[in-house]
Each structure stands twice: as structure tokens, then as C-alpha cells.
Coordinates of C-alpha atoms and ligand atoms in Angstrom, one line a residue:
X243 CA 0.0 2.3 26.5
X244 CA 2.9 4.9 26.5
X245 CA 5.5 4.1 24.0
X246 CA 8.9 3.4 25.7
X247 CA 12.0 5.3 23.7
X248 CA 14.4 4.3 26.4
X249 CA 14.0 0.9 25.4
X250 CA 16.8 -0.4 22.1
X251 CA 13.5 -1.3 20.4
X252 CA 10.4 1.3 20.8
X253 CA 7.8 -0.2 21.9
X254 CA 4.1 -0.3 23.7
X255 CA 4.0 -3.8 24.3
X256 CA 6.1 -4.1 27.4
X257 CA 9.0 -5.5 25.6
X258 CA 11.1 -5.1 28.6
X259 CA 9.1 -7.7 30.9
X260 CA 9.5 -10.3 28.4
X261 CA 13.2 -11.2 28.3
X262 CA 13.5 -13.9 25.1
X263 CA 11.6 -12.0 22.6
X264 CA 13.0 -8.7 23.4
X265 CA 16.7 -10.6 22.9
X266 CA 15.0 -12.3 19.5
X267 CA 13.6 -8.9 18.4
X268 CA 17.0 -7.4 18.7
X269 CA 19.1 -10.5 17.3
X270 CA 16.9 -9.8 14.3
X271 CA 17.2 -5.9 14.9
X272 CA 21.0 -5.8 13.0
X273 CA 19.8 -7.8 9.6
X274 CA 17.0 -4.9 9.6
X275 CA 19.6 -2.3 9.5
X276 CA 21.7 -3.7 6.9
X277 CA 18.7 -4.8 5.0
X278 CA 17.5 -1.0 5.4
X279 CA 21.3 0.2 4.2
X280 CA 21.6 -2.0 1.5
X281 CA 17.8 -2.1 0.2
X282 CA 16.9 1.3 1.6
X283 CA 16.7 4.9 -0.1
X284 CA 19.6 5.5 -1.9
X285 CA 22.0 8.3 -1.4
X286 CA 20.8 9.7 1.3
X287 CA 21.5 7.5 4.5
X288 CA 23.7 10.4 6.1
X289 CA 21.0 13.1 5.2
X290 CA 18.9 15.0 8.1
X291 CA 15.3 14.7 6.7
X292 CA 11.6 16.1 8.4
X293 CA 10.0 12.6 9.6
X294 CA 7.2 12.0 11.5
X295 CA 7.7 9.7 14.7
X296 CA 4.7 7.8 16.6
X297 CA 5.0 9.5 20.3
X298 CA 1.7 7.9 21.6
X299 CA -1.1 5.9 19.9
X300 CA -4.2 7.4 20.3
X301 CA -6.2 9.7 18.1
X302 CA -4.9 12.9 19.3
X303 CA -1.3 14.3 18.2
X304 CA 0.5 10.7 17.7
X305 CA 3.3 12.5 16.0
X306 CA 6.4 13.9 16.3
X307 CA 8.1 16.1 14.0
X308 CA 12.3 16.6 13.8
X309 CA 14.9 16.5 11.2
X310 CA 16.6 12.7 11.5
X311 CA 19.0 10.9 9.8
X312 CA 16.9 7.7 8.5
X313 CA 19.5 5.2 10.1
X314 CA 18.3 6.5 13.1
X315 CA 14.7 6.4 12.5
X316 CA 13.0 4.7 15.9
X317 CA 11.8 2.2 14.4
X318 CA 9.4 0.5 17.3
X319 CA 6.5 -1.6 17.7
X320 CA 3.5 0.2 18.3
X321 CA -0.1 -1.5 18.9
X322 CA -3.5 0.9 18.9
X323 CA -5.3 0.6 22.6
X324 CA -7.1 -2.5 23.2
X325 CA -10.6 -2.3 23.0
X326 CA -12.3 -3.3 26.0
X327 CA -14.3 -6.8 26.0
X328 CA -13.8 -6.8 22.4
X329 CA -15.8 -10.1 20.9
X330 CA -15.1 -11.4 17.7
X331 CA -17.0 -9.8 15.0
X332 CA -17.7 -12.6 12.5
X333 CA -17.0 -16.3 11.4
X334 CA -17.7 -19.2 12.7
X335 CA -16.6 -18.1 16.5
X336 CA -18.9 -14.8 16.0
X337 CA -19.5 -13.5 19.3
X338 CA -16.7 -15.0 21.2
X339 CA -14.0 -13.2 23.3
X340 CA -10.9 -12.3 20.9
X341 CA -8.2 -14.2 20.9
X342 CA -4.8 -13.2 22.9
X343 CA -2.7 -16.5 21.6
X344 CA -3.4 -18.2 17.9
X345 CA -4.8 -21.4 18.6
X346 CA -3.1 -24.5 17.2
X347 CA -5.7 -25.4 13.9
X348 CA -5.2 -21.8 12.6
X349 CA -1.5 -21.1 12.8
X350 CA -0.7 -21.9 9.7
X351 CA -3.3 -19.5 7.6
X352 CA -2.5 -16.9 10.2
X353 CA 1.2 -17.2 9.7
X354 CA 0.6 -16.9 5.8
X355 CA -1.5 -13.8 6.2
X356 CA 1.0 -11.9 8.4
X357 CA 3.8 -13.3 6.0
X358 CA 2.1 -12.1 3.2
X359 CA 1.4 -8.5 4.4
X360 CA 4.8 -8.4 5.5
X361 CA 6.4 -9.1 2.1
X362 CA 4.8 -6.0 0.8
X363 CA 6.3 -3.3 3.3
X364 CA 10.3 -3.7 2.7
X365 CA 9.3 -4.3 -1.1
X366 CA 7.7 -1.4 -1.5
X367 CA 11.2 0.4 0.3
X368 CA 12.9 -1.4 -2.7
X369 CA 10.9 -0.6 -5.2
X370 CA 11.2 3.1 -4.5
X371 CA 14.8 2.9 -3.3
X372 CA 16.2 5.2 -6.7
X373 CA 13.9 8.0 -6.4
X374 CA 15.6 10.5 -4.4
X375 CA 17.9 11.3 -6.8
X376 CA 15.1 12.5 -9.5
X377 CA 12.8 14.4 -6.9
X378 CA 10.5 16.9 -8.3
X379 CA 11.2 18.9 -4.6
X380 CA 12.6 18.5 -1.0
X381 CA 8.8 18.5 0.0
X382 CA 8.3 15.4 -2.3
X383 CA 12.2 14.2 -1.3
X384 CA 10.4 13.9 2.4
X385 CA 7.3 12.6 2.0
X386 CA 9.2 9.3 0.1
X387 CA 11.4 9.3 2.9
X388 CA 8.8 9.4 5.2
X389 CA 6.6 6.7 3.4
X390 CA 9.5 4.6 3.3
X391 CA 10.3 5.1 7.2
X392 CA 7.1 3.7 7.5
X393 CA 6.9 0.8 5.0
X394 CA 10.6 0.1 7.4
X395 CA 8.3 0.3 10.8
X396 CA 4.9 -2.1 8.6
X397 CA 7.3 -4.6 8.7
X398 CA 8.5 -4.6 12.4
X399 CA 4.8 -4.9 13.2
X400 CA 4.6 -8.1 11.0
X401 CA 7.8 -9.1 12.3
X402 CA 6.8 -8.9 15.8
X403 CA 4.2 -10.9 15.5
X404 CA 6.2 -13.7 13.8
X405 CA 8.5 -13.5 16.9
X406 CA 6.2 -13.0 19.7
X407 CA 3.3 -16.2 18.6
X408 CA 5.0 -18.0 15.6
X409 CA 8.2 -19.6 18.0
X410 CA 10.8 -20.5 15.7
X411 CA 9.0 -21.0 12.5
X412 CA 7.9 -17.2 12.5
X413 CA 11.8 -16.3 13.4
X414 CA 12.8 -17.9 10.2
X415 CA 9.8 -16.1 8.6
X416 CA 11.0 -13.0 9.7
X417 CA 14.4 -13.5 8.9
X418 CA 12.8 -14.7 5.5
X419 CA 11.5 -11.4 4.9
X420 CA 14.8 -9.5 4.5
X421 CA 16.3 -12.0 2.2
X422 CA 13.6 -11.6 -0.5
X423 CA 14.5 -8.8 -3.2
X424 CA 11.6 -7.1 -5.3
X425 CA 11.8 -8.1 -8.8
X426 CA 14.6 -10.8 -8.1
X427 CA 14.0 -13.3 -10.8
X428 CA 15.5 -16.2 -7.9
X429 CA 14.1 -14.6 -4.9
X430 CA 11.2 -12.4 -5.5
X431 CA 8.4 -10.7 -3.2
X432 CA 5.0 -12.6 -3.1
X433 CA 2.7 -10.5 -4.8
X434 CA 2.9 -9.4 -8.2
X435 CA 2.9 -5.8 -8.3
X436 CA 5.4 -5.6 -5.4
X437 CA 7.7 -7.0 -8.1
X438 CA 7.1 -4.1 -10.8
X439 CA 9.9 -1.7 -10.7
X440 CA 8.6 2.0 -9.9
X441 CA 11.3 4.0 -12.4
X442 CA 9.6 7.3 -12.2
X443 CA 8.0 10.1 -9.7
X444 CA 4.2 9.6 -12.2
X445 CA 4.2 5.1 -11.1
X446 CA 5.3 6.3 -7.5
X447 CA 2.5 8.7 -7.1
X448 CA 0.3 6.3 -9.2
X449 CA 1.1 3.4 -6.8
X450 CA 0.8 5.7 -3.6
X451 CA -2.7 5.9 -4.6
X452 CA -3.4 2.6 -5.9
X453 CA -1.2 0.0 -4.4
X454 CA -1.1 1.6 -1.1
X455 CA -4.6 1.9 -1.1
X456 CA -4.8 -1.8 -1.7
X457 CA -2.5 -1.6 1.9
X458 CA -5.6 -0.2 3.4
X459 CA -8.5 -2.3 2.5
X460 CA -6.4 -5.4 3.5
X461 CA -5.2 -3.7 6.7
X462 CA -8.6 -2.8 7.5
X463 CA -10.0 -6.8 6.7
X464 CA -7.1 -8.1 8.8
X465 CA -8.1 -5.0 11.6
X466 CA -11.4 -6.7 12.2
X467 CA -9.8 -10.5 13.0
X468 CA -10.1 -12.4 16.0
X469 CA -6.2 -12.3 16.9
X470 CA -6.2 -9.2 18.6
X471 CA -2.8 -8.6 18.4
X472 CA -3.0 -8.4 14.8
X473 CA -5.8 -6.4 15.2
X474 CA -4.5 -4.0 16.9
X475 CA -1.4 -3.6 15.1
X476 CA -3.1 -3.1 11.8
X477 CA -5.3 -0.8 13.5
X478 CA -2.1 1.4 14.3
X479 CA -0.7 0.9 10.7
X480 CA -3.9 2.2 9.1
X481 CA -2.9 5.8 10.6
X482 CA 0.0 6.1 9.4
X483 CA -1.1 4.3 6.0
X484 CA -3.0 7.2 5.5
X485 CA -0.5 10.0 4.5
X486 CA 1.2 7.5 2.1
X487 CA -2.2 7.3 0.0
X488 CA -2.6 10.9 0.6
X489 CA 0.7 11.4 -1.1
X490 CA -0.2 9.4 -3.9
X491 CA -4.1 10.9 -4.6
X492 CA -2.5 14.5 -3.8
X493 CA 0.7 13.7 -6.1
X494 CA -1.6 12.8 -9.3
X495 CA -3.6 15.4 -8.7
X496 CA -0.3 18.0 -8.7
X497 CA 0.5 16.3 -11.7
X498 CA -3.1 16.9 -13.7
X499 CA -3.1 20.5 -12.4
X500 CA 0.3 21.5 -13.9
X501 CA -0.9 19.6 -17.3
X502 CA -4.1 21.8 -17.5
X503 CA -1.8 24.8 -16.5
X504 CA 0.2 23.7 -19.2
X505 CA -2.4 22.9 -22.1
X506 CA -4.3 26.7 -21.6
X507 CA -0.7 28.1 -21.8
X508 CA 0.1 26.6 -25.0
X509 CA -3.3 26.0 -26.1
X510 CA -2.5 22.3 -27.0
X511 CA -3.3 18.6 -25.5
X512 CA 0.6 17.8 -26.5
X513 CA 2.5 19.3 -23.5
X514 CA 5.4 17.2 -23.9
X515 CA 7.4 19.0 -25.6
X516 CA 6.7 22.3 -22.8
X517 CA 8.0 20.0 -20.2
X518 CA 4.5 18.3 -18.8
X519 CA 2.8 14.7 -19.0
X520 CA -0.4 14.4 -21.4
X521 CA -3.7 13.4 -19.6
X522 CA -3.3 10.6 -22.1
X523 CA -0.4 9.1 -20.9
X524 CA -1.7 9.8 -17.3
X525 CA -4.5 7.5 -18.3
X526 CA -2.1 4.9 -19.2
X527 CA 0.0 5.4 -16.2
X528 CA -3.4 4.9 -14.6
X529 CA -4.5 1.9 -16.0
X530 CA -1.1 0.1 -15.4
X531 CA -1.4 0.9 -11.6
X532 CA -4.7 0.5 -11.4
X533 CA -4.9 -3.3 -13.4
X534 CA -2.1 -4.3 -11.0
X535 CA -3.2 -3.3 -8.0
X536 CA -6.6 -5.1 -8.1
X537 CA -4.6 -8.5 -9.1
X538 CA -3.7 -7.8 -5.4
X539 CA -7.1 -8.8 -4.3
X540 CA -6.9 -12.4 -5.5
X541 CA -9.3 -14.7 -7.3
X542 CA -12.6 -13.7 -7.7
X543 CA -13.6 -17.0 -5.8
X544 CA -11.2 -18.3 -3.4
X545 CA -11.5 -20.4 -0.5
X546 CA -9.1 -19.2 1.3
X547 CA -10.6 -16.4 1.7
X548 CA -13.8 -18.1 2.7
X549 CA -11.2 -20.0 5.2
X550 CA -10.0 -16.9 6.3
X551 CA -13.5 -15.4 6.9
X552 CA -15.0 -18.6 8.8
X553 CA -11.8 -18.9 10.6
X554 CA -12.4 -15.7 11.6
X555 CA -8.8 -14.4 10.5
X556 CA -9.4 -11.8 8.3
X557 CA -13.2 -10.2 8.1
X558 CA -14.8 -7.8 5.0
X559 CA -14.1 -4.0 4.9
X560 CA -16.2 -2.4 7.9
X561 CA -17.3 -5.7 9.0
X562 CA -18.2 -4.4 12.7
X563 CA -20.7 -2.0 11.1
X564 CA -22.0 -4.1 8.4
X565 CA -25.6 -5.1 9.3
X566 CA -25.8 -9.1 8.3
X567 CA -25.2 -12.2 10.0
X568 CA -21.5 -11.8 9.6
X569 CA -21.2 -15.3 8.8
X570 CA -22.3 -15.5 5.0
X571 CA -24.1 -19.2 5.5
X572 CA -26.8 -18.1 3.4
X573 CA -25.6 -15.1 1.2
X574 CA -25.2 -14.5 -2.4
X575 CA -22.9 -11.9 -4.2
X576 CA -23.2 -10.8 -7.4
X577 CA -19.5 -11.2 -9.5
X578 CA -18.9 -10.1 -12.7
X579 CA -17.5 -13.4 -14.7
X580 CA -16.7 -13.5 -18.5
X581 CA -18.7 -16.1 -19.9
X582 CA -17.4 -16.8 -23.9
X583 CA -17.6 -13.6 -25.2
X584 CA -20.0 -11.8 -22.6
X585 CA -19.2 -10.3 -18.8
X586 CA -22.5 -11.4 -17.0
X587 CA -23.1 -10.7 -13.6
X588 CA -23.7 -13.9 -11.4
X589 CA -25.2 -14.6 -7.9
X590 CA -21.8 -16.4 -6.1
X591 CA -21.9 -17.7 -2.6
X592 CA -20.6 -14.6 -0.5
X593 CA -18.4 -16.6 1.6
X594 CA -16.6 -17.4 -2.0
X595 CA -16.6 -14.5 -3.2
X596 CA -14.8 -12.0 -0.7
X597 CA -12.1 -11.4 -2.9
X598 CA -14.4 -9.6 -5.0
X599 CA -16.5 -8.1 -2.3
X600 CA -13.1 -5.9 -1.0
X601 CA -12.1 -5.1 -4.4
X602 CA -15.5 -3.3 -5.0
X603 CA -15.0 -1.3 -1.9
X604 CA -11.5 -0.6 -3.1
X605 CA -13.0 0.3 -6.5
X606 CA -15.5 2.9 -5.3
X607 CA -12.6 4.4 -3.5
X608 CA -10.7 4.8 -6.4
X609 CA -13.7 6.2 -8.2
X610 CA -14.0 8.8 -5.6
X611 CA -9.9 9.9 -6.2
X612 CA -10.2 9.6 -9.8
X613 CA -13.3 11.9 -9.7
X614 CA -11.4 14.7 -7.4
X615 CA -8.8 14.8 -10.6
X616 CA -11.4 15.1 -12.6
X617 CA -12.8 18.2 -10.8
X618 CA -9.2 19.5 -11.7
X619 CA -9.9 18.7 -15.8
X620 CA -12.9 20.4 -15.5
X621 CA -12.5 23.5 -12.9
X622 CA -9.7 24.7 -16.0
X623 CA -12.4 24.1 -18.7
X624 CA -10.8 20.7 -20.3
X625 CA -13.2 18.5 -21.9
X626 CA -11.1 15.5 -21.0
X627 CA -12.0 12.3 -18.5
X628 CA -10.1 10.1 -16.8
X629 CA -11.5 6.8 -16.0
X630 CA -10.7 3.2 -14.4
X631 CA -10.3 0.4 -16.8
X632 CA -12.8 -2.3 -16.6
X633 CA -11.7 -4.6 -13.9
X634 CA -10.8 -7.3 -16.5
X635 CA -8.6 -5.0 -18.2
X636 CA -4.7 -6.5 -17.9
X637 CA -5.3 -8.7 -15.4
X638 CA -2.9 -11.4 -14.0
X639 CA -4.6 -13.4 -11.4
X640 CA -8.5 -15.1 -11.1
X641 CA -10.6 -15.6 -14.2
X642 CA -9.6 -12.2 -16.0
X643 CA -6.3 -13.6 -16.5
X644 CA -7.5 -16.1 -19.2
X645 CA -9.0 -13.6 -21.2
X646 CA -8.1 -10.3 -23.0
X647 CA -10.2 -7.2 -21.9
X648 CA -10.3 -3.4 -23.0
X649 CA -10.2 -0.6 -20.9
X650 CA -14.1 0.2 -22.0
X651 CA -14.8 -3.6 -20.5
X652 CA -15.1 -5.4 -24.1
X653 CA -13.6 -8.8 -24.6
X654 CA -10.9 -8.9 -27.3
X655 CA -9.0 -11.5 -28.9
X656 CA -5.6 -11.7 -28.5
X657 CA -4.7 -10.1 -31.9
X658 CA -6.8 -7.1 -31.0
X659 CA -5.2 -6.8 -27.7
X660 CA -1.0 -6.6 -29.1
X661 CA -2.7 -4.4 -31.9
X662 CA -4.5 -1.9 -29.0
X663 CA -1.8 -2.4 -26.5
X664 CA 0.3 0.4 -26.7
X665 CA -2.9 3.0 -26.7
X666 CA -3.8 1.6 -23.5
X667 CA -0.7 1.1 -21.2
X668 CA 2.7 3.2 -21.2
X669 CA 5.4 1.9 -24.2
X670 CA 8.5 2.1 -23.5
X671 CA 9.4 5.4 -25.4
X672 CA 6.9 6.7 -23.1
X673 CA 8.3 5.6 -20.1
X674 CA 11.7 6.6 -21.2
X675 CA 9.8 10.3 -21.6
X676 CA 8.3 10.4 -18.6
X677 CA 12.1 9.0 -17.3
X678 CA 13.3 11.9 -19.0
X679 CA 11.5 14.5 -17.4
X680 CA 12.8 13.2 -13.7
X681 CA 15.6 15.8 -13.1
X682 CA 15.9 16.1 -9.5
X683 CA 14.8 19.7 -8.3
X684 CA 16.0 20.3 -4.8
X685 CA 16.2 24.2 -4.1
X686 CA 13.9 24.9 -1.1
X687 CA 10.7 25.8 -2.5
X688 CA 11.2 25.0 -5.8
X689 CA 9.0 22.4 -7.9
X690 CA 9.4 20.2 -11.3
X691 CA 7.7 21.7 -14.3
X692 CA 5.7 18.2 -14.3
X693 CA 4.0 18.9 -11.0
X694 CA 2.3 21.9 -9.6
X695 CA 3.7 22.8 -6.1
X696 CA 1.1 21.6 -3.2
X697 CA -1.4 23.3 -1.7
X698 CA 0.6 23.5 1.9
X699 CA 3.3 22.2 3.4
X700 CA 4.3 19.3 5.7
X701 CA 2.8 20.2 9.7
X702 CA 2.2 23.9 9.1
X703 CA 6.0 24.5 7.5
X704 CA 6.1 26.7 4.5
X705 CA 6.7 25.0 1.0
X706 CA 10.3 26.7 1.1
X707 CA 10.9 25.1 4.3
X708 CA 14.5 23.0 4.5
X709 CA 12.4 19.6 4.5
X710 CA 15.6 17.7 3.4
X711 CA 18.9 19.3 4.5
X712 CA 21.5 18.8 1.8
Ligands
BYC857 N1 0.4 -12.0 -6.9 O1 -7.4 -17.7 -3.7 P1 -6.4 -16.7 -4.3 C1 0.2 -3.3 1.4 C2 -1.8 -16.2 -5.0 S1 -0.7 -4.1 0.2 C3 0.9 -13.2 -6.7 O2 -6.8 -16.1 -5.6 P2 -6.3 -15.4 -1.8 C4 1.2 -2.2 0.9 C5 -2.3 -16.6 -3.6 O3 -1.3 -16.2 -2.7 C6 -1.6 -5.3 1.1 N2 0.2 -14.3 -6.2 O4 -6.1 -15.5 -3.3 C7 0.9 -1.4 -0.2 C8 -2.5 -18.1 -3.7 O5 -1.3 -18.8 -3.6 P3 -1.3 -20.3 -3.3 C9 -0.9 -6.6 1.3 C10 -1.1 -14.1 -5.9 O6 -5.3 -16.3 -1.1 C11 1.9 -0.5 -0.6 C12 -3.0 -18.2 -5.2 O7 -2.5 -17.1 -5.9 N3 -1.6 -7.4 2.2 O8 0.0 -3.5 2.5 O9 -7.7 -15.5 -1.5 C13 3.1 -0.4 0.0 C14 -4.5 -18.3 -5.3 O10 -5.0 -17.4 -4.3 C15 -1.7 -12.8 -6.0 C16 -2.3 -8.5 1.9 O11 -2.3 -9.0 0.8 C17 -0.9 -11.8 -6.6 N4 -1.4 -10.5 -6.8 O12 -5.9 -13.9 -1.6 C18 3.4 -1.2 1.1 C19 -3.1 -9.2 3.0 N5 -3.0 -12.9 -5.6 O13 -2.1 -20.5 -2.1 C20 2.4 -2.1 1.6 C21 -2.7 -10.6 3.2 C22 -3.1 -14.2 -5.2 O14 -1.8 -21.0 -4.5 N6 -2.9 -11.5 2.0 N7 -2.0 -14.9 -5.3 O15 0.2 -20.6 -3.0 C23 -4.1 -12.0 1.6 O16 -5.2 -11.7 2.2 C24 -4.2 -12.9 0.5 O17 -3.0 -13.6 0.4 C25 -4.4 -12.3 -0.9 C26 -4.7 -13.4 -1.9 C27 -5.6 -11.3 -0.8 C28 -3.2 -11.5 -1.4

């Protein structure tokens, strides 16, 4: 399982014994790179930064750490080790070895899935490809960098496994996938928040946390499916998934701190005008980030994600350790529905209802990060909350959408809603505030007065340490 860096293309799959898809993987190798110069960070292709490289896949020290230019990241395709006699763990082929090839009858949902999660990794590079030049520190500088390295390598994983079990229909997926532009009003992404621009250092750190954390819980559905390949690349993907939402939940916290720093130094809830972002607007930073990212999750009942499930394509979060029949015949799932003016809570069929069953595992995780800055609020005697919207709160997709919602989970009438609006979600003065605080700061060591500096540095390094070299 030793990743080959001899090889044009990185890899632990033994790209070199297998002639035609390494010679597909590197036709499509050249559109990456000028997808990655033209879409990529801005400004700062010729610029050595502190990345992170995969050197092996197993628990243990997978990383390497060097100053690189980001052209010549190694991007590679890595897989996590196989698990040995692994069965598959629900569906309607429960108990069956794993599959090693997609059979015929599923191709199609499985190519939509992979396409889908795809999508999301070189928008998410496009979405964030202005920030450098407003960084609140090289630190921060690096860890976009490095998320976006990794959004860059997301997407090799998708692609190879367009190329390597899709023929030529997943070739012209993949090559699909770099012709697509986030936000393009001809051409967009799939999803709907991977089309909202992210202007601002407070909606990066906001979507680090939230719409990367969506990343997760669908990595870790699609981690338990019966198409090993897939689950084993996800499984890999979830590692390095893991410092981009600890960038985000970190990042917001940063930001809360230096706000409470700043409120007991003035004595006052308005710190605008001493340079810092009001807990209130963080709340309606938060509720932005947070309403879109749970659109991510779908309808509240959707058969294709009971297709999915029976199919045994893409499972529930921690489906191996969940203690059920794993294939929902008979179960019931309570989903919160708006019925005229009331939200009841009604017994669904399970199988219908996944959507909704991963969004409340995402929920509770987002609980858990909202509580942490809450601790911050507190610890510097604040008497001020932040909480998550209602989940019906600004929502585009699945029943929600029909209906207006306030944060506190009341339903609204449409009048009441443009009236409230702008004490809920960020106006545009706002934003242009927030925008006007983004000065890039980028002496070593040195942080934004809008975010407190971090608790340590990247890999042991001091916080003074030449993380980006200018
Ligand atoms: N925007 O039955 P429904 C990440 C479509 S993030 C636009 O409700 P389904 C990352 C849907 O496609 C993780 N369209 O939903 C994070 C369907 O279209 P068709 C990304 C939407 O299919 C940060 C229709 O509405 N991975 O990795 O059960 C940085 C009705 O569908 C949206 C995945 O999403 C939306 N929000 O579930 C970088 C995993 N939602 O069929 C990376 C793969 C739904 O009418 N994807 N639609 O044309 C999936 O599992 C499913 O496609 C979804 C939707 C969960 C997204």
C-alpha cells in the first residue's frame, strides 16, 4: 500500500500495471492543471507555502510537511488499506462480499453519487480562490492553501473512479467536472451552496465548519457502501477532511474570542467600530452557513436515498456500528414536517427518510461546535448565546422550502419574513463591513484585529513561523 512518488501521478493503486487508465488519468492530468491555474488560489501560484503531503495511508504519521509551490503539489490518488473479508454492511445485499467492479443495474446512481461529490471539491477551490489577498495571517494564508490542495486531490479521487469503472461515460464526467464554474449562471456546480460566493475570511471559516462538515457526514455514508473502491477512497478523504473542519470550528471560535476581548476592553456589544465583528452579526453569518448547508442533505423524504440505501450505495452515518437490521424494512423515523401552521413530528418510513436521519447526526455535531463557542461567551463573562436556526429556517430544498420559518422555529408569513429578514441573515452593508475589515495581514506572526491569534501553530512551528514565504 506504499504510495509511489516516482510515478507522473501519485498513487497506491498500482497505476503503473495498468497501462490505459494510467494514459487516461494523465490525458486528463493537463485540463487539471489549467483548471487549478485558472480556477485556483489567486496570486499566489509562484509562492512557496507549508503543505501537508500524504506519504503513507495508515493511521500513523501520513503526512509530510515542506514548503511547495502549489503547482507542484503531488496531487495523487490515495485509497485507505482494504479491509480484509470486508462484507457489505446493509441493503438489500447485507452480508455479501463487497463489491470490486459496479455491477451493470447500479451504474448509473453510483456514477451520480461520485459525480455529485465531485462537483463539490474544485467548487469549493473557486469559491475561495480571492482570499489570499485579504488573509487575517500567513498561518491562516496556509491553512486555505492547504484546504484547497486538498479540495484539488477530493477531486482526483472522484475522478479516478470515473476513469477506472465508468469507461467512457465517466471520462466525459470527469472532464465534465473542470468545465463547470461555481456560481456560473450557464454552467453552475450541482449543489446549491457550492454556488454562493465566499467574499470574506467570517463565510470561509463559517463554511469550513459547516459546509465541510456536510463533506464529512456524506463521505462517511458513502465510506460504508458496497463499492469498495469508493469506500476506501472516502475513507482516506475523511482524514484529511478533518483539518479543513478544524479550520473552520477553530476559525469561529478565534473570531468570538477577539470579540469578547474586544467587548470587556470597550465595555460595549458594538465592536465595530474598534475593528471586531458583533456576536450578532456572527449569528447571522451563522445562520446563513448553517440554513445552506443543511439544504445539502436533500429532501426530507427521498427515494433516492432509499435507492441508494437498498442498493447498498451509500449507507447511514456509522452504519457498521449501528445495532438494527441495517435494512429499514420495518422501521419508522420521526421527521419534523410543517403541517399548516404547526411543525409536528411524524413517524416516516426510515428507508424514506435518510435524508433526515444524516442531517440529525450533522445537527448534533454542529451543536457540539456551537456549544465550544459558547464556552468562549461565557469563560469572559458575556451573557450572550449563539444558537442554530430551526432547521426550517431559509431553506431551499425539501418541504421547508414552501414555507417561511424563524430562526426560533415559528412559521411566518411571507410579509413577516422580508419584514424580519435583515435581523436574521447578513444585509449587505453588513457584508460590505465585514468586507471592509479583510485587510490582508501578512508579517510573520502577526494577526487581524478580527481574530485572535491560535492557540499553536501548524506541526509544532511557532505562530511566527514563515508559513507562507513572500
Ligand atoms: N442543491 O431526493 P432529493 C463536500 C437535488 S460536501 C441543488 O431531495 P437526494 C465538500 C437532487 O440532486 C458533500 N440540488 O435528494 C464540502 C435531486 O435532483 P434530481 C457532497 C439539490 O438525491 C466542502 C433533487 O434535488 N457530497 O464534500 O436524496 C468543501 C431531489 O433530490 C440539492 C454529496 O452530496 C441541493 N442542495 O440527495 C468541499 C454526496 N439537494 O434527481 C467538499 C453525494 C438535492 O431531481 N450526493 N438536490 O435531478 C448525494 O448523496 C445526494 O445527491 C444529495 C441529495 C444528498 C446531495
Amino acid at each position: 500500500m506504499a504510495i509511489d512518488y516516482a510515478e507522473r501521478i501519485p498513487n497506491n493503486v498500482n497505476l503503473a500495471e495498468d497501462r490505459r487508465l494510467r494514459r487516461a488519468l494523465e490525458q486528463w492530468q493537463p485540463g487539471f492543471q489549467s483548471w487549478w491555474r485558472e480556477m485556483g488560489p489567486a496570486g499566489y501560484q509562484a509562492t512557496e507555502v507549508y503543505l501537508r503531503t500524504a506519504i503513507s495511508v495508515d493511521a500513523q504519521g501520513w503526512a509530510t510537511f515542506g514548503h511547495v509551490r502549489m503547482p507542484d503539489y503531488r496531487w495523487g490518488i490515495f485509497l485507505a488499506e482494504p479491509h480484509r473479508d470486508r462484507t457489505i454492511p446493509f441493503g438489500r445485499h447485507l452480508g455479501e462480499p463487497v463489491w470490486y467492479e459496479v455491477p451493470g443495474e447500479y451504474r448509473g446512481a453510483l456514477r451520480r453519487l461520485i459525480v455529485t461529490q465531485g462537483d463539490t471539491e474544485p467548487a469549493s477551490v473557486e469559491q475561495q480562490r480571492h482570499l489570499g489577498a485579504t488573509c487575517p495571517s500567513l498561518y491562516d494564508l496556509r491553512n486555505l492553501f492547504q484546504v484547497n490542495v486538498e479540495e484539488g486531490r477530493h477531486l482526483w479521487a472522484m475522478v479516478y473512479l470515473l476513469h477506472a469503472y465508468f469507461g467512457r461515460d465517466g471520462r466525459e464526467e470527469a472532464d465534465t467536472l473542470l468545465v463547470r464554474r461555481s456560481g456560473s449562471p450557464d454552467n453552475p456546480r450541482i449543489l446549491g451552496a457550492f454556488n454562493e460566493p465566499t467574499p470574506d475570511w467570517l463565510s470561509y471559516l463559517m463554511f469550513t465548519f459547516f459546509t465541510d462538515r456536510d463533506g464529512k457526514y456524506q463521505l462517511a455514508s458513502l465510506a460504508e457502501s458496497a463499492f469498495d473502491p469508493l469506500s476506501r477512497t472516502c475513507r482516506f478523504m475523511l482524514t484529511e477532511e478533518a483539518h479543513h473542519m478544524f479550520v473552520g470550528e477553530t476559525g469561529v471560535g478565534r473570531v468570538v474570542q477577539r470579540t469578547c476581548e474586544l467587548m470587556k476592553e470597550h465595555d460595549t456589544a458594538d465592536v465595530g467600530p474598534f475593528g471586531g465583528i458583533d456576536l450578532k452579526l456572527i449569528q447571522k453569518y451563522l445562520n446563513f452557513h448553517y440554513s445552506v448547508s443543511i439544504d445539502l442533505f436533500g429532501s426530507e423524504l427521498s427515494t433516492n436515498a432509499a435507492n441508494y440505501f437498498s442498493m447498498g450505495l451509500k449507507g447511514r452515518f456509522n452504519e457498521t456500528a449501528r445495532a438494527d437490521d441495517h435494512q429499514l424494512s420495518e422501521a419508522r423515523y420521526s421527521v419534523a414536517r410543517c403541517n399548516g401552521d404547526r411543525i409536528v413530528d411524524q413517524d416516516e418510513p426510515a428507508l424514506l427518510a435518510l435524508n433526515e436521519c444524516l442531517r440529525d447526526s450533522y445537527a448534533i455535531d454542529c451543536a457540539r461546535g456551537v456549544a465550544k463557542w459558547n464556552r468562549t461567551i461565557k469563560a469572559a463573562g458575556i451573557d450572550f448565546e449563539l444558537t442554530l436556526p430551526h432547521r426550517g429556517f431559509h431553506r431551499a430544498i425539501g418541504d421547508w422550502a414552501a414555507v417561511k420559518v424563524a430562526p426560533d422555529g415559528s412559521i411566518i408569513s411571507a410579509q413577516e419574513w422580508e419584514r424580519c429578514r435583515d435581523q436574521w441573515l447578513p444585509t449587505d452593508a453588513e457584508r460590505a463591513f465585514v468586507g471592509s475589515l479583510m485587510q490582508g495581514v501578512t508579517a510573520p506572526g502577526k494577526f487581524a484585529g478580527w481574530i485572535a491569534p491560535p492557540a499553536r501553530g501548524i506541526n509544532h512551528q511557532p505562530l511566527d513561523f514563515d508559513y507562507v514565504r513572500l
